């Protein structure tokens, strides 16, 4: 964990953070096809072969690329939206947002040259960055922004919030749902305590409790299901809605999916 010294110095804002939920390993017979391995090697070789421009004295200088008209339009839209988001933030997140603007451009540049190295037929001019590359760079930057919000929240979370986050991660590793009885066994607690812990997650907006029918003559079982957005970093607490014998959770807007819908091209 990065301490206050490095957060205050701005080091944390310069890092692209991510915190995947630990998942159990699964054996698979799947392999990467030799064709794709060769293709990846060729792309990397071409990228490594890129050369600097040189000034009159033989010193390397950056090679400047231009934006296509549609690329400039996509960049302007992101720039203005991102600036509006940043002005509404404070502290660590505001610092992170100031760096994400540049990362969006850098990521778009990487995507542009990957397309060039792969002989993408939709890339009309290798010296001009189009809307397609800008769009992918923006999507990646927004995803890292969502991760920053989630991880920075971990830095400031209370003991109760930290415990609930660990519960959520454990349930995710179990496949996204757990019965009250299974949770009791996992946690080594009473049945009543098990239900209360899961109900607290429902109240916080992280999922729902439902009665599910068993096969054969088995009695219905009460199970907790995580809400669909819990693993994406958006854990805003929507209001819980009681519905018959179950408690469901109203969906929340996923900013990352909105960004993908708005900026995704056909690449």
mmCIF file of C-alpha atoms in Angstrom:
data_model
loop_
_atom_site.group_PDB
_atom_site.id
_atom_site.type_symbol
_atom_site.label_atom_id
_atom_site.label_comp_id
_atom_site.label_asym_id
_atom_site.label_seq_id
_atom_site.Cartn_x
_atom_site.Cartn_y
_atom_site.Cartn_z
ATOM 1 C CA UNK A 1 0.000 0.000 0.000
ATOM 2 C CA UNK A 2 1.344 3.435 -0.951
ATOM 3 C CA UNK A 3 1.750 5.719 2.058
ATOM 4 C CA UNK A 4 0.680 9.338 2.483
ATOM 5 C CA UNK A 5 4.141 10.585 1.499
ATOM 6 C CA UNK A 6 3.840 9.208 -2.028
ATOM 7 C CA UNK A 7 0.205 10.194 -2.371
ATOM 8 C CA UNK A 8 1.002 13.795 -1.448
ATOM 9 C CA UNK A 9 4.013 13.884 -3.784
ATOM 10 C CA UNK A 10 1.801 12.895 -6.719
ATOM 11 C CA UNK A 11 3.373 9.478 -7.318
ATOM 12 C CA UNK A 12 0.098 7.616 -6.817
ATOM 13 C CA UNK A 13 -1.683 9.767 -9.415
ATOM 14 C CA UNK A 14 0.946 8.792 -11.995
ATOM 15 C CA UNK A 15 0.198 5.079 -11.663
ATOM 16 C CA UNK A 16 -2.508 3.157 -13.495
ATOM 17 C CA UNK A 17 -4.056 1.089 -10.724
ATOM 18 C CA UNK A 18 -6.054 -2.118 -10.874
ATOM 19 C CA UNK A 19 -7.096 -4.610 -8.223
ATOM 20 C CA UNK A 20 -8.542 -7.809 -9.734
ATOM 21 C CA UNK A 21 -10.623 -10.037 -7.513
ATOM 22 C CA UNK A 22 -8.660 -13.241 -6.734
ATOM 23 C CA UNK A 23 -10.183 -16.218 -8.540
ATOM 24 C CA UNK A 24 -9.396 -19.933 -8.221
ATOM 25 C CA UNK A 25 -7.258 -21.483 -10.935
ATOM 26 C CA UNK A 26 -9.063 -23.806 -13.360
ATOM 27 C CA UNK A 27 -7.388 -26.430 -15.490
ATOM 28 C CA UNK A 28 -7.918 -25.867 -19.192
ATOM 29 C CA UNK A 29 -6.846 -27.619 -22.362
ATOM 30 C CA UNK A 30 -7.127 -24.367 -24.315
ATOM 31 C CA UNK A 31 -3.983 -23.281 -26.134
ATOM 32 C CA UNK A 32 -2.985 -20.269 -28.189
ATOM 33 C CA UNK A 33 -3.049 -21.206 -31.865
ATOM 34 C CA UNK A 34 0.425 -21.037 -33.468
ATOM 35 C CA UNK A 35 -0.950 -18.619 -36.069
ATOM 36 C CA UNK A 36 -1.822 -16.077 -33.392
ATOM 37 C CA UNK A 37 1.469 -16.595 -31.560
ATOM 38 C CA UNK A 38 3.336 -15.832 -34.775
ATOM 39 C CA UNK A 39 1.116 -12.841 -35.441
ATOM 40 C CA UNK A 40 1.778 -11.396 -31.976
ATOM 41 C CA UNK A 41 5.529 -11.908 -32.410
ATOM 42 C CA UNK A 42 5.426 -10.077 -35.733
ATOM 43 C CA UNK A 43 3.503 -7.164 -34.212
ATOM 44 C CA UNK A 44 6.009 -6.851 -31.351
ATOM 45 C CA UNK A 45 8.957 -7.048 -33.776
ATOM 46 C CA UNK A 46 7.520 -4.249 -35.912
ATOM 47 C CA UNK A 47 6.837 -2.097 -32.855
ATOM 48 C CA UNK A 48 10.385 -2.617 -31.593
ATOM 49 C CA UNK A 49 11.672 -1.593 -35.011
ATOM 50 C CA UNK A 50 10.104 1.874 -34.898
ATOM 51 C CA UNK A 51 12.715 4.606 -35.279
ATOM 52 C CA UNK A 52 13.017 8.160 -33.981
ATOM 53 C CA UNK A 53 13.228 11.159 -36.220
ATOM 54 C CA UNK A 54 16.580 12.971 -36.089
ATOM 55 C CA UNK A 55 17.480 16.640 -36.082
ATOM 56 C CA UNK A 56 20.241 18.237 -38.168
ATOM 57 C CA UNK A 57 22.834 17.291 -35.551
ATOM 58 C CA UNK A 58 21.819 13.643 -35.516
ATOM 59 C CA UNK A 59 19.993 13.741 -32.181
ATOM 60 C CA UNK A 60 16.806 11.672 -31.860
ATOM 61 C CA UNK A 61 13.604 13.715 -31.660
ATOM 62 C CA UNK A 62 9.974 12.626 -31.318
ATOM 63 C CA UNK A 63 8.047 11.786 -34.457
ATOM 64 C CA UNK A 64 4.906 13.931 -34.448
ATOM 65 C CA UNK A 65 1.614 12.387 -35.568
ATOM 66 C CA UNK A 66 -1.515 14.301 -36.532
ATOM 67 C CA UNK A 67 -5.173 13.719 -35.722
ATOM 68 C CA UNK A 68 -7.714 12.994 -38.429
ATOM 69 C CA UNK A 69 -10.828 15.226 -38.392
ATOM 70 C CA UNK A 70 -12.933 12.510 -36.748
ATOM 71 C CA UNK A 71 -10.074 11.699 -34.377
ATOM 72 C CA UNK A 72 -9.864 15.342 -33.328
ATOM 73 C CA UNK A 73 -13.632 15.428 -32.801
ATOM 74 C CA UNK A 74 -13.487 12.332 -30.570
ATOM 75 C CA UNK A 75 -10.568 13.759 -28.615
ATOM 76 C CA UNK A 76 -12.285 17.126 -28.084
ATOM 77 C CA UNK A 77 -15.401 15.402 -26.776
ATOM 78 C CA UNK A 78 -13.402 13.335 -24.311
ATOM 79 C CA UNK A 79 -11.231 16.316 -23.318
ATOM 80 C CA UNK A 80 -14.236 18.471 -22.419
ATOM 81 C CA UNK A 81 -16.095 15.693 -20.602
ATOM 82 C CA UNK A 82 -12.991 14.677 -18.684
ATOM 83 C CA UNK A 83 -12.274 18.281 -17.689
ATOM 84 C CA UNK A 84 -15.822 18.619 -16.344
ATOM 85 C CA UNK A 85 -15.396 15.425 -14.324
ATOM 86 C CA UNK A 86 -12.072 16.617 -12.924
ATOM 87 C CA UNK A 87 -13.422 19.973 -11.729
ATOM 88 C CA UNK A 88 -15.968 18.107 -9.594
ATOM 89 C CA UNK A 89 -13.300 15.974 -7.878
ATOM 90 C CA UNK A 90 -10.957 16.767 -5.014
ATOM 91 C CA UNK A 91 -7.826 15.316 -3.438
ATOM 92 C CA UNK A 92 -6.306 12.111 -4.762
ATOM 93 C CA UNK A 93 -8.969 11.540 -7.412
ATOM 94 C CA UNK A 94 -8.565 15.037 -8.838
ATOM 95 C CA UNK A 95 -4.826 14.378 -9.113
ATOM 96 C CA UNK A 96 -5.460 11.025 -10.812
ATOM 97 C CA UNK A 97 -7.871 12.622 -13.292
ATOM 98 C CA UNK A 98 -5.246 15.215 -14.248
ATOM 99 C CA UNK A 99 -2.953 12.356 -15.332
ATOM 100 C CA UNK A 100 -5.635 10.216 -16.998
ATOM 101 C CA UNK A 101 -6.094 12.835 -19.701
ATOM 102 C CA UNK A 102 -2.539 12.242 -20.891
ATOM 103 C CA UNK A 103 -2.870 8.489 -20.468
ATOM 104 C CA UNK A 104 -5.865 8.462 -22.821
ATOM 105 C CA UNK A 105 -3.686 10.013 -25.525
ATOM 106 C CA UNK A 106 -0.778 7.651 -24.819
ATOM 107 C CA UNK A 107 -3.038 4.607 -24.894
ATOM 108 C CA UNK A 108 -4.584 5.803 -28.159
ATOM 109 C CA UNK A 109 -1.059 6.130 -29.594
ATOM 110 C CA UNK A 110 -0.249 2.555 -28.547
ATOM 111 C CA UNK A 111 -3.461 1.276 -30.148
ATOM 112 C CA UNK A 112 -2.695 3.235 -33.329
ATOM 113 C CA UNK A 113 0.714 1.623 -33.756
ATOM 114 C CA UNK A 114 -0.576 -1.846 -32.886
ATOM 115 C CA UNK A 115 -3.064 -1.427 -35.727
ATOM 116 C CA UNK A 116 -0.237 -0.242 -37.984
ATOM 117 C CA UNK A 117 1.955 -3.206 -37.012
ATOM 118 C CA UNK A 118 -0.946 -5.578 -37.685
ATOM 119 C CA UNK A 119 -1.627 -4.052 -41.132
ATOM 120 C CA UNK A 120 -5.142 -3.048 -40.108
ATOM 121 C CA UNK A 121 -6.919 -2.300 -43.421
ATOM 122 C CA UNK A 122 -9.090 0.353 -41.738
ATOM 123 C CA UNK A 123 -6.012 2.435 -40.857
ATOM 124 C CA UNK A 124 -5.699 4.712 -43.875
ATOM 125 C CA UNK A 125 -2.631 6.734 -42.882
ATOM 126 C CA UNK A 126 0.013 5.509 -40.395
ATOM 127 C CA UNK A 127 0.940 9.124 -39.624
ATOM 128 C CA UNK A 128 -2.631 10.131 -38.709
ATOM 129 C CA UNK A 129 -4.461 8.949 -35.586
ATOM 130 C CA UNK A 130 -8.135 8.360 -36.330
ATOM 131 C CA UNK A 131 -11.275 8.195 -34.208
ATOM 132 C CA UNK A 132 -11.030 4.434 -33.825
ATOM 133 C CA UNK A 133 -7.701 4.606 -31.972
ATOM 134 C CA UNK A 134 -8.841 7.595 -29.904
ATOM 135 C CA UNK A 135 -12.029 5.761 -28.924
ATOM 136 C CA UNK A 136 -10.163 2.706 -27.637
ATOM 137 C CA UNK A 137 -7.684 4.888 -25.749
ATOM 138 C CA UNK A 138 -10.577 6.732 -24.113
ATOM 139 C CA UNK A 139 -12.322 3.497 -23.121
ATOM 140 C CA UNK A 140 -9.132 2.207 -21.498
ATOM 141 C CA UNK A 141 -8.536 5.507 -19.682
ATOM 142 C CA UNK A 142 -12.113 5.524 -18.383
ATOM 143 C CA UNK A 143 -11.714 1.954 -17.173
ATOM 144 C CA UNK A 144 -8.577 2.894 -15.269
ATOM 145 C CA UNK A 145 -10.499 5.859 -13.874
ATOM 146 C CA UNK A 146 -13.191 3.512 -12.567
ATOM 147 C CA UNK A 147 -10.496 1.332 -11.023
ATOM 148 C CA UNK A 148 -8.920 4.406 -9.404
ATOM 149 C CA UNK A 149 -12.251 5.344 -7.811
ATOM 150 C CA UNK A 150 -12.679 1.817 -6.470
ATOM 151 C CA UNK A 151 -9.119 1.471 -5.157
ATOM 152 C CA UNK A 152 -8.943 4.959 -3.666
ATOM 153 C CA UNK A 153 -12.177 4.098 -1.884
ATOM 154 C CA UNK A 154 -10.408 1.108 -0.331
ATOM 155 C CA UNK A 155 -7.794 3.483 1.098
ATOM 156 C CA UNK A 156 -10.498 5.373 2.995
ATOM 157 C CA UNK A 157 -12.966 2.603 3.817
ATOM 158 C CA UNK A 158 -14.220 1.940 7.342
ATOM 159 C CA UNK A 159 -13.754 -1.362 9.156
ATOM 160 C CA UNK A 160 -17.342 -2.318 8.282
ATOM 161 C CA UNK A 161 -16.879 -1.462 4.605
ATOM 162 C CA UNK A 162 -13.594 -3.380 4.501
ATOM 163 C CA UNK A 163 -15.276 -6.455 5.965
ATOM 164 C CA UNK A 164 -18.133 -6.245 3.461
ATOM 165 C CA UNK A 165 -15.668 -5.892 0.588
ATOM 166 C CA UNK A 166 -13.908 -9.062 1.725
ATOM 167 C CA UNK A 167 -17.262 -10.834 1.953
ATOM 168 C CA UNK A 168 -18.064 -9.750 -1.609
ATOM 169 C CA UNK A 169 -14.709 -10.969 -2.918
ATOM 170 C CA UNK A 170 -15.227 -14.322 -1.192
ATOM 171 C CA UNK A 171 -18.700 -14.717 -2.710
ATOM 172 C CA UNK A 172 -17.327 -13.774 -6.131
ATOM 173 C CA UNK A 173 -14.775 -16.571 -5.825
ATOM 174 C CA UNK A 174 -17.647 -18.931 -5.043
ATOM 175 C CA UNK A 175 -19.340 -18.036 -8.317
ATOM 176 C CA UNK A 176 -21.357 -14.962 -7.326
ATOM 177 C CA UNK A 177 -23.876 -16.585 -5.013
ATOM 178 C CA UNK A 178 -24.024 -18.525 -1.754
ATOM 179 C CA UNK A 179 -26.758 -20.105 0.356
ATOM 180 C CA UNK A 180 -27.304 -19.027 3.935
ATOM 181 C CA UNK A 181 -26.232 -22.502 5.078
ATOM 182 C CA UNK A 182 -23.058 -22.485 2.952
ATOM 183 C CA UNK A 183 -22.174 -19.054 4.311
ATOM 184 C CA UNK A 184 -22.714 -20.333 7.846
ATOM 185 C CA UNK A 185 -20.244 -23.159 7.221
ATOM 186 C CA UNK A 186 -17.730 -20.899 5.493
ATOM 187 C CA UNK A 187 -17.785 -18.337 8.273
ATOM 188 C CA UNK A 188 -18.194 -20.804 11.188
ATOM 189 C CA UNK A 189 -21.098 -18.822 12.605
ATOM 190 C CA UNK A 190 -24.718 -19.502 13.534
ATOM 191 C CA UNK A 191 -27.528 -19.637 10.985
ATOM 192 C CA UNK A 192 -28.960 -16.395 12.320
ATOM 193 C CA UNK A 193 -25.591 -14.631 12.108
ATOM 194 C CA UNK A 194 -25.127 -15.949 8.575
ATOM 195 C CA UNK A 195 -28.437 -14.517 7.415
ATOM 196 C CA UNK A 196 -27.763 -11.190 9.148
ATOM 197 C CA UNK A 197 -24.394 -10.796 7.409
ATOM 198 C CA UNK A 198 -25.915 -11.505 4.008
ATOM 199 C CA UNK A 199 -28.858 -9.221 4.727
ATOM 200 C CA UNK A 200 -26.380 -6.442 5.572
ATOM 201 C CA UNK A 201 -24.899 -6.857 2.082
ATOM 202 C CA UNK A 202 -28.403 -6.553 0.627
ATOM 203 C CA UNK A 203 -29.064 -3.394 2.634
ATOM 204 C CA UNK A 204 -25.772 -1.937 1.386
ATOM 205 C CA UNK A 205 -26.906 -2.584 -2.188
ATOM 206 C CA UNK A 206 -24.535 -5.400 -3.095
ATOM 207 C CA UNK A 207 -27.059 -8.102 -3.952
ATOM 208 C CA UNK A 208 -30.336 -9.846 -3.149
ATOM 209 C CA UNK A 209 -31.673 -12.732 -1.060
ATOM 210 C CA UNK A 210 -34.031 -15.182 -2.748
ATOM 211 C CA UNK A 211 -35.806 -18.409 -1.937
ATOM 212 C CA UNK A 212 -34.861 -20.997 -4.580
ATOM 213 C CA UNK A 213 -36.577 -24.333 -5.163
ATOM 214 C CA UNK A 214 -34.574 -27.548 -4.767
ATOM 215 C CA UNK A 215 -34.714 -30.510 -7.121
ATOM 216 C CA UNK A 216 -36.772 -33.451 -5.931
ATOM 217 C CA UNK A 217 -38.443 -33.087 -2.534
ATOM 218 C CA UNK A 218 -35.877 -30.771 -0.990
ATOM 219 C CA UNK A 219 -37.004 -27.694 0.896
ATOM 220 C CA UNK A 220 -36.545 -24.238 -0.694
ATOM 221 C CA UNK A 221 -33.176 -22.688 0.123
ATOM 222 C CA UNK A 222 -32.442 -19.044 0.816
ATOM 223 C CA UNK A 223 -29.554 -17.820 -1.306
ATOM 224 C CA UNK A 224 -27.674 -14.543 -1.693
ATOM 225 C CA UNK A 225 -26.838 -13.369 -5.228
ATOM 226 C CA UNK A 226 -24.373 -10.563 -5.915
ATOM 227 C CA UNK A 227 -25.645 -7.752 -8.089
ATOM 228 C CA UNK A 228 -24.238 -7.700 -11.614
ATOM 229 C CA UNK A 229 -22.105 -4.581 -11.183
ATOM 230 C CA UNK A 230 -20.250 -5.482 -7.992
ATOM 231 C CA UNK A 231 -17.135 -6.654 -9.778
ATOM 232 C CA UNK A 232 -16.816 -3.641 -12.086
ATOM 233 C CA UNK A 233 -15.778 -1.203 -9.436
ATOM 234 C CA UNK A 234 -19.123 0.635 -9.262
ATOM 235 C CA UNK A 235 -20.479 -0.234 -5.831
ATOM 236 C CA UNK A 236 -22.876 2.655 -5.333
ATOM 237 C CA UNK A 237 -25.631 1.572 -2.987
ATOM 238 C CA UNK A 238 -28.977 1.523 -4.761
ATOM 239 C CA UNK A 239 -32.158 1.313 -2.769
ATOM 240 C CA UNK A 240 -33.346 -2.130 -1.794
ATOM 241 C CA UNK A 241 -36.802 -3.118 -3.004
ATOM 242 C CA UNK A 242 -38.804 -5.764 -1.171
ATOM 243 C CA UNK A 243 -40.609 -8.064 -3.538
ATOM 244 C CA UNK A 244 -42.612 -10.954 -2.146
ATOM 245 C CA UNK A 245 -40.345 -13.582 -0.550
ATOM 246 C CA UNK A 246 -37.172 -12.040 -1.943
ATOM 247 C CA UNK A 247 -35.249 -8.815 -1.625
ATOM 248 C CA UNK A 248 -33.981 -7.422 -4.909
ATOM 249 C CA UNK A 249 -31.748 -4.497 -5.702
ATOM 250 C CA UNK A 250 -32.477 -1.810 -8.262
ATOM 251 C CA UNK A 251 -29.771 -1.607 -10.943
ATOM 252 C CA UNK A 252 -27.301 1.247 -10.993
ATOM 253 C CA UNK A 253 -25.751 3.002 -13.962
ATOM 254 C CA UNK A 254 -22.357 1.651 -14.954
ATOM 255 C CA UNK A 255 -20.263 4.590 -16.194
ATOM 256 C CA UNK A 256 -17.745 2.272 -17.840
ATOM 257 C CA UNK A 257 -20.443 0.626 -19.969
ATOM 258 C CA UNK A 258 -21.823 4.042 -20.925
ATOM 259 C CA UNK A 259 -18.365 5.098 -22.067
ATOM 260 C CA UNK A 260 -17.948 1.921 -24.113
ATOM 261 C CA UNK A 261 -21.337 2.446 -25.745
ATOM 262 C CA UNK A 262 -20.490 6.024 -26.650
ATOM 263 C CA UNK A 263 -16.890 5.627 -27.776
ATOM 264 C CA UNK A 264 -16.617 2.047 -29.076
ATOM 265 C CA UNK A 265 -15.870 1.779 -32.756
ATOM 266 C CA UNK A 266 -16.089 -1.348 -34.867
ATOM 267 C CA UNK A 267 -12.503 -2.358 -34.113
#
